[in-house]
Coordinates of C-alpha atoms in Angstrom, one line a residue:
M1061 CA 19.0 0.3 -48.2
T1062 CA 19.7 0.2 -51.6
D1063 CA 22.8 1.8 -54.0
T1064 CA 22.4 4.1 -56.7
P1065 CA 23.7 3.6 -59.7
A1066 CA 25.3 7.1 -60.1
T1067 CA 26.7 7.8 -56.8
G1068 CA 27.1 4.2 -55.3
V1069 CA 25.5 6.3 -51.8
P1070 CA 22.9 4.3 -49.8
A1071 CA 19.5 5.2 -50.6
R1072 CA 17.2 5.0 -47.7
T1073 CA 14.0 3.3 -48.4
A1074 CA 10.5 5.8 -47.6
P1075 CA 8.3 4.7 -44.7
A1076 CA 5.5 3.9 -46.5
E1077 CA 7.8 1.4 -48.9
R1078 CA 9.1 -0.3 -45.5
G1079 CA 6.5 -2.7 -44.6
R1080 CA 2.2 -2.9 -44.0
T1081 CA -0.4 -3.0 -41.8
V1082 CA -2.9 -5.6 -41.9
V1083 CA -6.5 -5.7 -40.2
A1084 CA -7.3 -9.1 -39.9
D1085 CA -11.4 -9.5 -40.4
R1086 CA -12.4 -11.0 -37.6
A1087 CA -10.7 -7.6 -35.5
V1088 CA -13.3 -5.7 -37.9
R1089 CA -16.1 -7.5 -37.2
R1090 CA -15.2 -7.3 -34.1
I1091 CA -15.4 -3.6 -33.8
A1092 CA -18.4 -3.8 -36.2
E1093 CA -20.9 -5.2 -33.4
R1094 CA -19.5 -3.1 -30.8
A1095 CA -20.6 0.0 -32.7
A1096 CA -23.9 -1.5 -33.6
A1097 CA -24.9 -2.6 -29.8
E1098 CA -23.7 1.7 -28.8
A1099 CA -26.1 2.6 -31.4
D1100 CA -28.6 5.0 -29.2
L1101 CA -32.2 4.2 -30.2
A1102 CA -34.3 6.2 -27.0
G1103 CA -32.7 5.2 -24.5
R1104 CA -32.5 2.0 -25.4
R1105 CA -29.7 -0.8 -27.1
A1106 CA -30.1 -3.0 -30.2
R1107 CA -28.8 -7.2 -29.6
V1108 CA -26.7 -7.9 -32.2
T1109 CA -26.7 -11.4 -33.0
H1110 CA -24.1 -11.7 -35.4
G1111 CA -22.1 -9.9 -37.7
S1112 CA -19.1 -10.5 -40.8
A1113 CA -16.6 -8.4 -42.4
A1114 CA -14.0 -8.9 -45.3
V1115 CA -11.4 -6.9 -45.2
R1116 CA -9.9 -5.9 -49.2
G1117 CA -6.5 -3.8 -49.2
R1118 CA -8.0 -0.6 -47.6
R1119 CA -12.0 -1.2 -47.8
T1120 CA -14.0 -3.5 -45.9
D1121 CA -17.6 -4.6 -45.8
V1122 CA -19.3 -5.0 -42.6
S1123 CA -22.7 -7.0 -41.7
V1124 CA -24.7 -7.6 -38.5
D1125 CA -27.6 -9.3 -37.7
V1126 CA -29.6 -7.5 -35.2
R1127 CA -32.9 -7.7 -33.0
L1128 CA -34.2 -4.3 -32.3
P1129 CA -36.9 -3.0 -29.6
Y1130 CA -40.3 -2.4 -30.1
P1131 CA -41.6 -0.4 -31.1
A1132 CA -39.8 1.0 -33.3
P1133 CA -39.6 2.3 -37.2
L1134 CA -37.6 0.0 -38.7
G1135 CA -36.6 2.2 -41.2
E1136 CA -34.9 5.1 -39.4
T1137 CA -33.5 2.6 -36.4
G1138 CA -32.1 0.7 -38.8
E1139 CA -30.3 3.5 -40.6
Q1140 CA -29.0 5.0 -36.6
V1141 CA -27.4 1.4 -36.2
R1142 CA -25.7 1.9 -39.9
G1143 CA -24.6 4.8 -39.9
R1144 CA -23.3 4.5 -36.2
M1145 CA -21.6 1.1 -37.1
A1146 CA -19.8 2.9 -40.5
E1147 CA -18.7 5.6 -38.4
R1148 CA -16.7 3.4 -35.6
V1149 CA -15.1 1.2 -37.9
A1150 CA -13.7 3.4 -40.3
E1151 CA -12.7 5.9 -37.1
L1152 CA -10.8 2.8 -35.3
S1153 CA -9.6 0.5 -37.9
G1154 CA -8.7 3.4 -40.1
L1155 CA -10.0 1.3 -43.5
T1156 CA -13.1 2.5 -45.6
V1157 CA -16.1 1.2 -45.8
R1158 CA -17.9 -0.2 -49.0
A1159 CA -20.6 -1.6 -47.4
A1160 CA -22.2 -2.0 -44.4
T1161 CA -25.4 -4.0 -44.0
V1162 CA -27.8 -4.3 -41.2
R1163 CA -30.7 -7.1 -41.2
V1164 CA -33.0 -7.2 -37.8
Q1165 CA -33.6 -10.6 -37.4
S1166 CA -36.2 -10.0 -34.3
L1167 CA -37.9 -7.3 -32.6
A1168 CA -38.2 -7.0 -29.0
P1169 CA -40.8 -5.9 -26.8
D1170 CA -40.1 -3.6 -24.3
R1171 CA -42.3 -3.2 -22.0
S1172 CA -40.7 -1.4 -18.8
P1173 CA -40.1 2.2 -19.4
A1174 CA -36.7 3.8 -20.6
P1175 CA -34.0 3.5 -17.8
Q1176 CA -32.8 6.6 -16.2
P1177 CA -29.4 7.1 -14.5
P1178 CA -29.8 7.5 -11.0
P1179 CA -28.6 11.1 -9.8
D1180 CA -25.9 8.9 -7.5
A1181 CA -24.7 6.6 -10.5
D1182 CA -21.1 7.0 -9.1
R1183 CA -21.6 4.8 -6.2
P1184 CA -21.3 1.4 -5.7
T1185 CA -24.9 -0.1 -5.0
G1186 CA -25.3 -3.7 -4.0
G1187 CA -25.7 -6.6 -6.0
R1188 CA -24.5 -9.9 -6.7
A1189 CA -21.1 -10.6 -6.2
R1190 CA -19.3 -13.3 -4.9
R1191 CA -15.6 -13.4 -3.4
P1192 CA -12.6 -15.0 -6.3
W1193 CA -11.6 -18.2 -6.7
S1194 CA -8.3 -19.6 -4.8
A1195 CA -5.4 -20.7 -6.1
R1196 CA -4.6 -23.2 -3.2
P1197 CA -1.0 -23.1 -4.0
V1198 CA 0.1 -24.6 -0.5
P1199 CA -2.4 -27.7 -0.9
A1200 CA -1.5 -28.2 -4.4
A1201 CA 2.1 -27.7 -4.0
L1202 CA 1.5 -30.6 -0.9
V1203 CA -0.2 -32.9 -3.0
A1204 CA 1.9 -33.0 -5.8
L1205 CA 5.6 -32.9 -4.1
V1206 CA 4.1 -36.4 -2.3
G1207 CA 2.7 -38.2 -5.4
A1208 CA 5.9 -37.2 -6.9
A1209 CA 7.8 -38.4 -4.3
A1210 CA 6.3 -42.1 -4.7
S1211 CA 6.0 -42.3 -8.0
G1212 CA 10.0 -41.1 -8.9
A1213 CA 11.3 -43.6 -5.9
L1214 CA 8.9 -46.3 -7.6
L1215 CA 10.4 -46.0 -10.8
Y1216 CA 13.9 -46.0 -9.7
D1217 CA 13.6 -48.9 -8.1
V1218 CA 11.6 -50.3 -11.1
L1219 CA 14.3 -49.7 -13.4
S1220 CA 16.9 -50.7 -11.1
V1221 CA 15.7 -53.6 -10.9
H1222 CA 15.2 -54.8 -14.9
L1223 CA 18.0 -53.0 -16.2
A1224 CA 21.3 -53.1 -13.7
D1225 CA 19.9 -56.7 -12.1
R1226 CA 19.8 -55.8 -8.8
R1227 CA 17.8 -57.2 -6.3
P1228 CA 14.3 -54.8 -5.6
A1229 CA 14.3 -52.1 -2.9
P1230 CA 13.6 -53.8 1.0
W1231 CA 10.6 -51.3 1.5
R1232 CA 9.0 -52.4 -2.0
T1233 CA 8.9 -56.5 -0.7
G1234 CA 8.3 -55.2 2.9
A1235 CA 5.0 -53.5 1.4
V1236 CA 4.3 -56.6 -1.0
D1237 CA 4.4 -58.9 2.1
W1238 CA 2.3 -57.0 4.0
L1239 CA -0.2 -56.2 1.8
A1240 CA -0.6 -60.3 0.6
T1241 CA -1.0 -61.1 4.5
H1242 CA -3.5 -58.3 5.6
G1243 CA -6.9 -58.4 4.2
P1244 CA -10.1 -55.5 4.3
G1245 CA -11.0 -56.2 8.0
D1246 CA -7.4 -55.8 9.7
T1247 CA -7.2 -52.6 11.9
A1248 CA -4.3 -50.9 9.7
V1249 CA -5.8 -51.1 6.7
V1250 CA -9.2 -49.4 7.8
A1251 CA -7.4 -46.5 9.7
G1252 CA -5.7 -46.4 6.4
G1253 CA -8.9 -46.2 4.5
A1254 CA -10.4 -43.6 7.1
V1255 CA -7.3 -41.1 6.4
A1256 CA -7.8 -41.9 2.5
A1257 CA -11.4 -40.9 3.0
V1258 CA -10.5 -37.7 4.7
L1259 CA -7.8 -36.6 2.4
G1260 CA -9.9 -37.1 -0.2
A1261 CA -13.0 -35.6 1.2
W1262 CA -10.5 -32.4 2.3
L1263 CA -9.4 -32.4 -1.3
L1264 CA -12.9 -32.2 -2.6
C1265 CA -14.1 -29.3 -0.4
L1266 CA -10.8 -27.8 -1.7
A1267 CA -11.8 -27.9 -5.3
L1268 CA -15.6 -26.7 -4.6
T1269 CA -15.6 -23.9 -2.8
P1270 CA -13.8 -20.4 -3.2
G1271 CA -11.9 -20.2 -0.3
L1272 CA -9.6 -16.5 0.7
R1273 CA -12.2 -16.3 3.7
G1274 CA -10.1 -13.6 4.5
V1275 CA -11.9 -10.9 2.0
L1276 CA -15.4 -9.7 1.5
P1277 CA -16.8 -9.7 -1.9
M1278 CA -17.2 -5.2 -2.9
A1279 CA -21.0 -4.2 -4.7
P1280 CA -20.1 -3.7 -8.6
V1281 CA -19.7 -0.2 -10.0
P1282 CA -23.2 0.3 -13.1
G1283 CA -21.5 -0.1 -16.0
Q1284 CA -18.2 -1.8 -14.6
R1285 CA -20.4 -4.9 -14.0
R1286 CA -16.8 -7.3 -15.2
Q1287 CA -14.7 -5.6 -13.1
R1288 CA -14.8 -7.2 -9.4
A1289 CA -13.4 -6.0 -5.8
V1290 CA -13.3 -7.0 -2.9
L1291 CA -12.1 -5.5 0.5
D1292 CA -10.2 -7.2 3.5
R1293 CA -11.8 -8.0 6.8
T1294 CA -9.6 -6.4 9.0
A1295 CA -9.3 -3.3 7.0
A1296 CA -12.9 -3.6 7.9
A1297 CA -12.5 -4.2 11.5
E1298 CA -10.0 -1.2 11.7
L1299 CA -12.3 1.5 10.3
V1300 CA -15.3 0.5 12.1
R1301 CA -12.7 0.7 15.6
D1302 CA -11.6 4.2 14.7
T1303 CA -15.0 5.2 14.1
A1304 CA -16.0 3.8 17.4
S1305 CA -13.0 5.2 19.8
A1306 CA -14.5 8.3 18.6
V1307 CA -17.7 8.0 20.8
P1308 CA -17.1 10.0 23.8
G1309 CA -16.4 7.6 27.3
V1310 CA -15.8 4.6 24.9
T1311 CA -12.5 3.2 25.8
H1312 CA -10.7 -0.3 24.9
V1313 CA -12.4 -0.8 21.7
R1314 CA -12.2 -4.6 20.1
V1315 CA -13.7 -5.7 16.6
R1316 CA -13.9 -8.7 15.4
C1317 CA -15.1 -8.8 11.6
G1318 CA -17.1 -12.1 10.4
R1319 CA -18.7 -12.9 7.5
R1320 CA -22.3 -12.2 7.7
R1321 CA -22.2 -9.6 11.0
V1322 CA -18.9 -7.1 12.9
R1323 CA -18.8 -7.6 16.5
L1324 CA -17.8 -4.7 18.3
R1325 CA -17.0 -5.3 22.6
A1326 CA -16.0 -1.7 23.9
H1327 CA -15.3 -0.2 27.9
L1328 CA -17.5 2.7 29.3
A1329 CA -15.5 5.2 31.4
F1330 CA -18.2 7.7 32.0
G1331 CA -21.8 9.0 30.5
D1332 CA -25.1 7.0 29.9
R1333 CA -24.9 3.5 28.7
A1334 CA -28.0 3.4 27.1
T1335 CA -27.1 6.3 24.9
T1336 CA -23.6 5.1 24.3
R1337 CA -24.7 2.0 23.4
A1338 CA -26.8 3.8 21.2
A1339 CA -24.7 6.1 19.8
L1340 CA -22.0 2.9 19.1
R1341 CA -24.3 1.1 16.7
T1342 CA -25.2 4.1 14.5
A1343 CA -21.5 4.8 14.2
A1344 CA -20.3 0.8 13.4
G1345 CA -23.6 1.1 11.0
T1346 CA -22.2 4.2 9.5
A1347 CA -18.7 3.2 8.8
L1348 CA -20.0 -0.1 7.5
A1349 CA -22.7 1.2 4.8
G1350 CA -19.9 3.3 3.7
L1351 CA -17.8 0.4 2.6
G1352 CA -19.5 -0.6 -0.3
L1353 CA -20.0 -4.4 0.5
A1354 CA -22.7 -6.6 -2.0
R1355 CA -23.4 -7.8 1.1
P1356 CA -24.1 -5.4 4.2
L1357 CA -22.4 -6.4 7.4
R1358 CA -24.7 -6.7 10.4
P1359 CA -22.9 -5.0 13.9
R1360 CA -23.4 -6.3 17.4
V1361 CA -22.7 -4.1 20.4
A1362 CA -21.5 -5.7 23.7
L1363 CA -20.4 -2.3 26.1
R1364 CA -19.2 -3.2 29.4
T1365 CA -18.3 -0.6 31.8
E1366 CA -15.4 0.1 33.8
P1367 CA -14.9 0.0 37.3
H1368 CA -14.8 3.1 38.0
W1369 CA -17.9 4.5 35.9
R1370 CA -21.2 6.1 37.9
P1371 CA -24.3 6.3 36.4
P1372 CA -24.5 10.3 35.3
G1373 CA -26.2 12.6 38.1
T1374 CA -24.7 10.5 40.9
D1375 CA -22.9 11.7 43.6
P1376 CA -19.7 9.8 44.5
A1377 CA -19.9 7.8 47.8
P1378 CA -18.7 10.8 51.2
A1379 CA -15.8 9.2 53.1
A1380 CA -15.9 7.1 55.8
P1381 CA -16.3 8.8 59.7
T1382 CA -13.2 8.3 61.6
A1383 CA -13.8 6.2 64.1
P1384 CA -14.3 8.2 67.9
H1385 CA -12.1 7.2 70.6
P1386 CA -13.5 5.0 72.9
P1387 CA -14.6 6.1 76.3
A1388 CA -12.9 5.7 79.7
D1389 CA -14.0 2.9 81.7
G1390 CA -17.3 4.0 83.0
A1391 CA -18.9 6.7 81.0
G1392 CA -21.4 5.3 78.9
P1393 CA -21.8 6.2 75.2
D1394 CA -24.0 9.3 75.2
S1395 CA -22.1 11.0 78.6
G1396 CA -20.7 14.1 78.3
T1397 CA -18.1 14.2 80.9
D1398 CA -15.5 12.0 81.2
R1399 CA -14.8 9.5 84.1
A1400 CA -13.2 12.4 85.6
G1401 CA -15.6 14.4 85.1
T1402 CA -13.9 16.7 82.8
P1403 CA -16.4 17.8 79.8
E1404 CA -15.5 16.3 76.6
P1405 CA -14.1 19.4 74.4
E1406 CA -15.3 20.2 71.5
P1407 CA -15.1 19.2 67.8
G1408 CA -12.0 20.1 66.0
T1409 CA -10.1 21.3 69.2
R1410 CA -7.3 19.5 71.2
P1411 CA -8.0 17.9 74.2
P1412 CA -5.7 18.7 77.4
D1413 CA -3.6 16.3 78.6
A1414 CA -5.1 14.5 81.5
T1415 CA -1.9 12.7 82.7
A1416 CA -0.3 16.5 82.7
P1417 CA 0.3 18.3 86.2
S1418 CA -1.3 21.6 86.6
G1419 CA 1.0 24.2 84.8
A1420 CA 3.0 21.7 82.4
P1421 CA 3.3 22.9 79.0
S1422 CA 0.7 22.0 76.5
G1423 CA 0.1 23.0 73.1
D1424 CA 3.3 21.6 71.2
E1425 CA 5.3 21.4 74.2
T1426 CA 7.0 17.9 75.3
P1427 CA 5.5 17.4 78.4
D1428 CA 7.5 16.2 81.3
D1429 CA 5.6 12.9 81.8
P1430 CA 8.0 10.5 80.7
T1431 CA 5.0 8.1 79.7
T1432 CA 3.9 10.7 77.9
A1433 CA 6.5 11.9 76.1
K1434 CA 6.9 8.4 74.7
E1435 CA 3.4 8.7 73.1
T1436 CA 3.8 11.8 71.3
D1437 CA 7.3 10.8 70.5
S1438 CA 5.9 7.3 68.9

């Protein structure tokens, strides 16, 4: 703020005088290159090989070198690229494009027809995709801590000996003496070398492999190739399990999702075994196809029957008949009378008590014979 000479009251600076916005040449060049590559040439695109830009105040000069598709009229095609570039540079940078130059460096023969967008372009399609690399924080932290601890201990002992005139630490002198008396053929040295070799191979494997085995790469979406997405294998297994549990007759579903295939194990309570297995395979395949993975997983189904399962169309086994009373002595199995000559009772009727005297009560009444009464009570 400044003071006015008449009143001494500070006057506010106009917004346009407080500062200025500077657009770098590099930003304008990137805008020009991207705009030239976006020009629509009958379904084809120009390839930008080089670009340059010079900003002078509120004006700019842009120039690009392009590679146009062949066959195409050079004048008309170049004018389309130049117009698109000048328009986008002025719109995005806010500068006045004083000169826009397009230089055709070469022509690229295009023998393939113009690409047509598929009807389901929004759906992810299969493609080459890889898992993202793991940062491996735990192995790196362990190696760093061990190295730092060993280096710190050795540095402290050396400084204490040279600066404070102290005696070397027993562990350092012992290590030097042990190394002086043991050669490469000793068992301890060989064992230590083997451990170091295994540790080195493990670290090399961690450095050369991506890791993150618990995720599955998903197929890139058309038009968004630089975006990368992954799906957790546990989530894929849960989705397949929920889909398989909806199949009629299926119980106790267990799913394990690997990197190449999905193992599904289920129990069958009722229904046809072959039909249910086919339904499980179809349901698992449909669920896996809807995940949008870059490499489709193959389902493997194992179906076991419950102990109470019966094939469709079979009746349950009838109950075992009750064993008849053993026949009396002297009476054959096909005899129609017992020992006393009394005919056997009809099925479903209660036989008369042979031990009860004539005139004794029958039915639900308790007989007078103490032996019979004891049997009846028991």
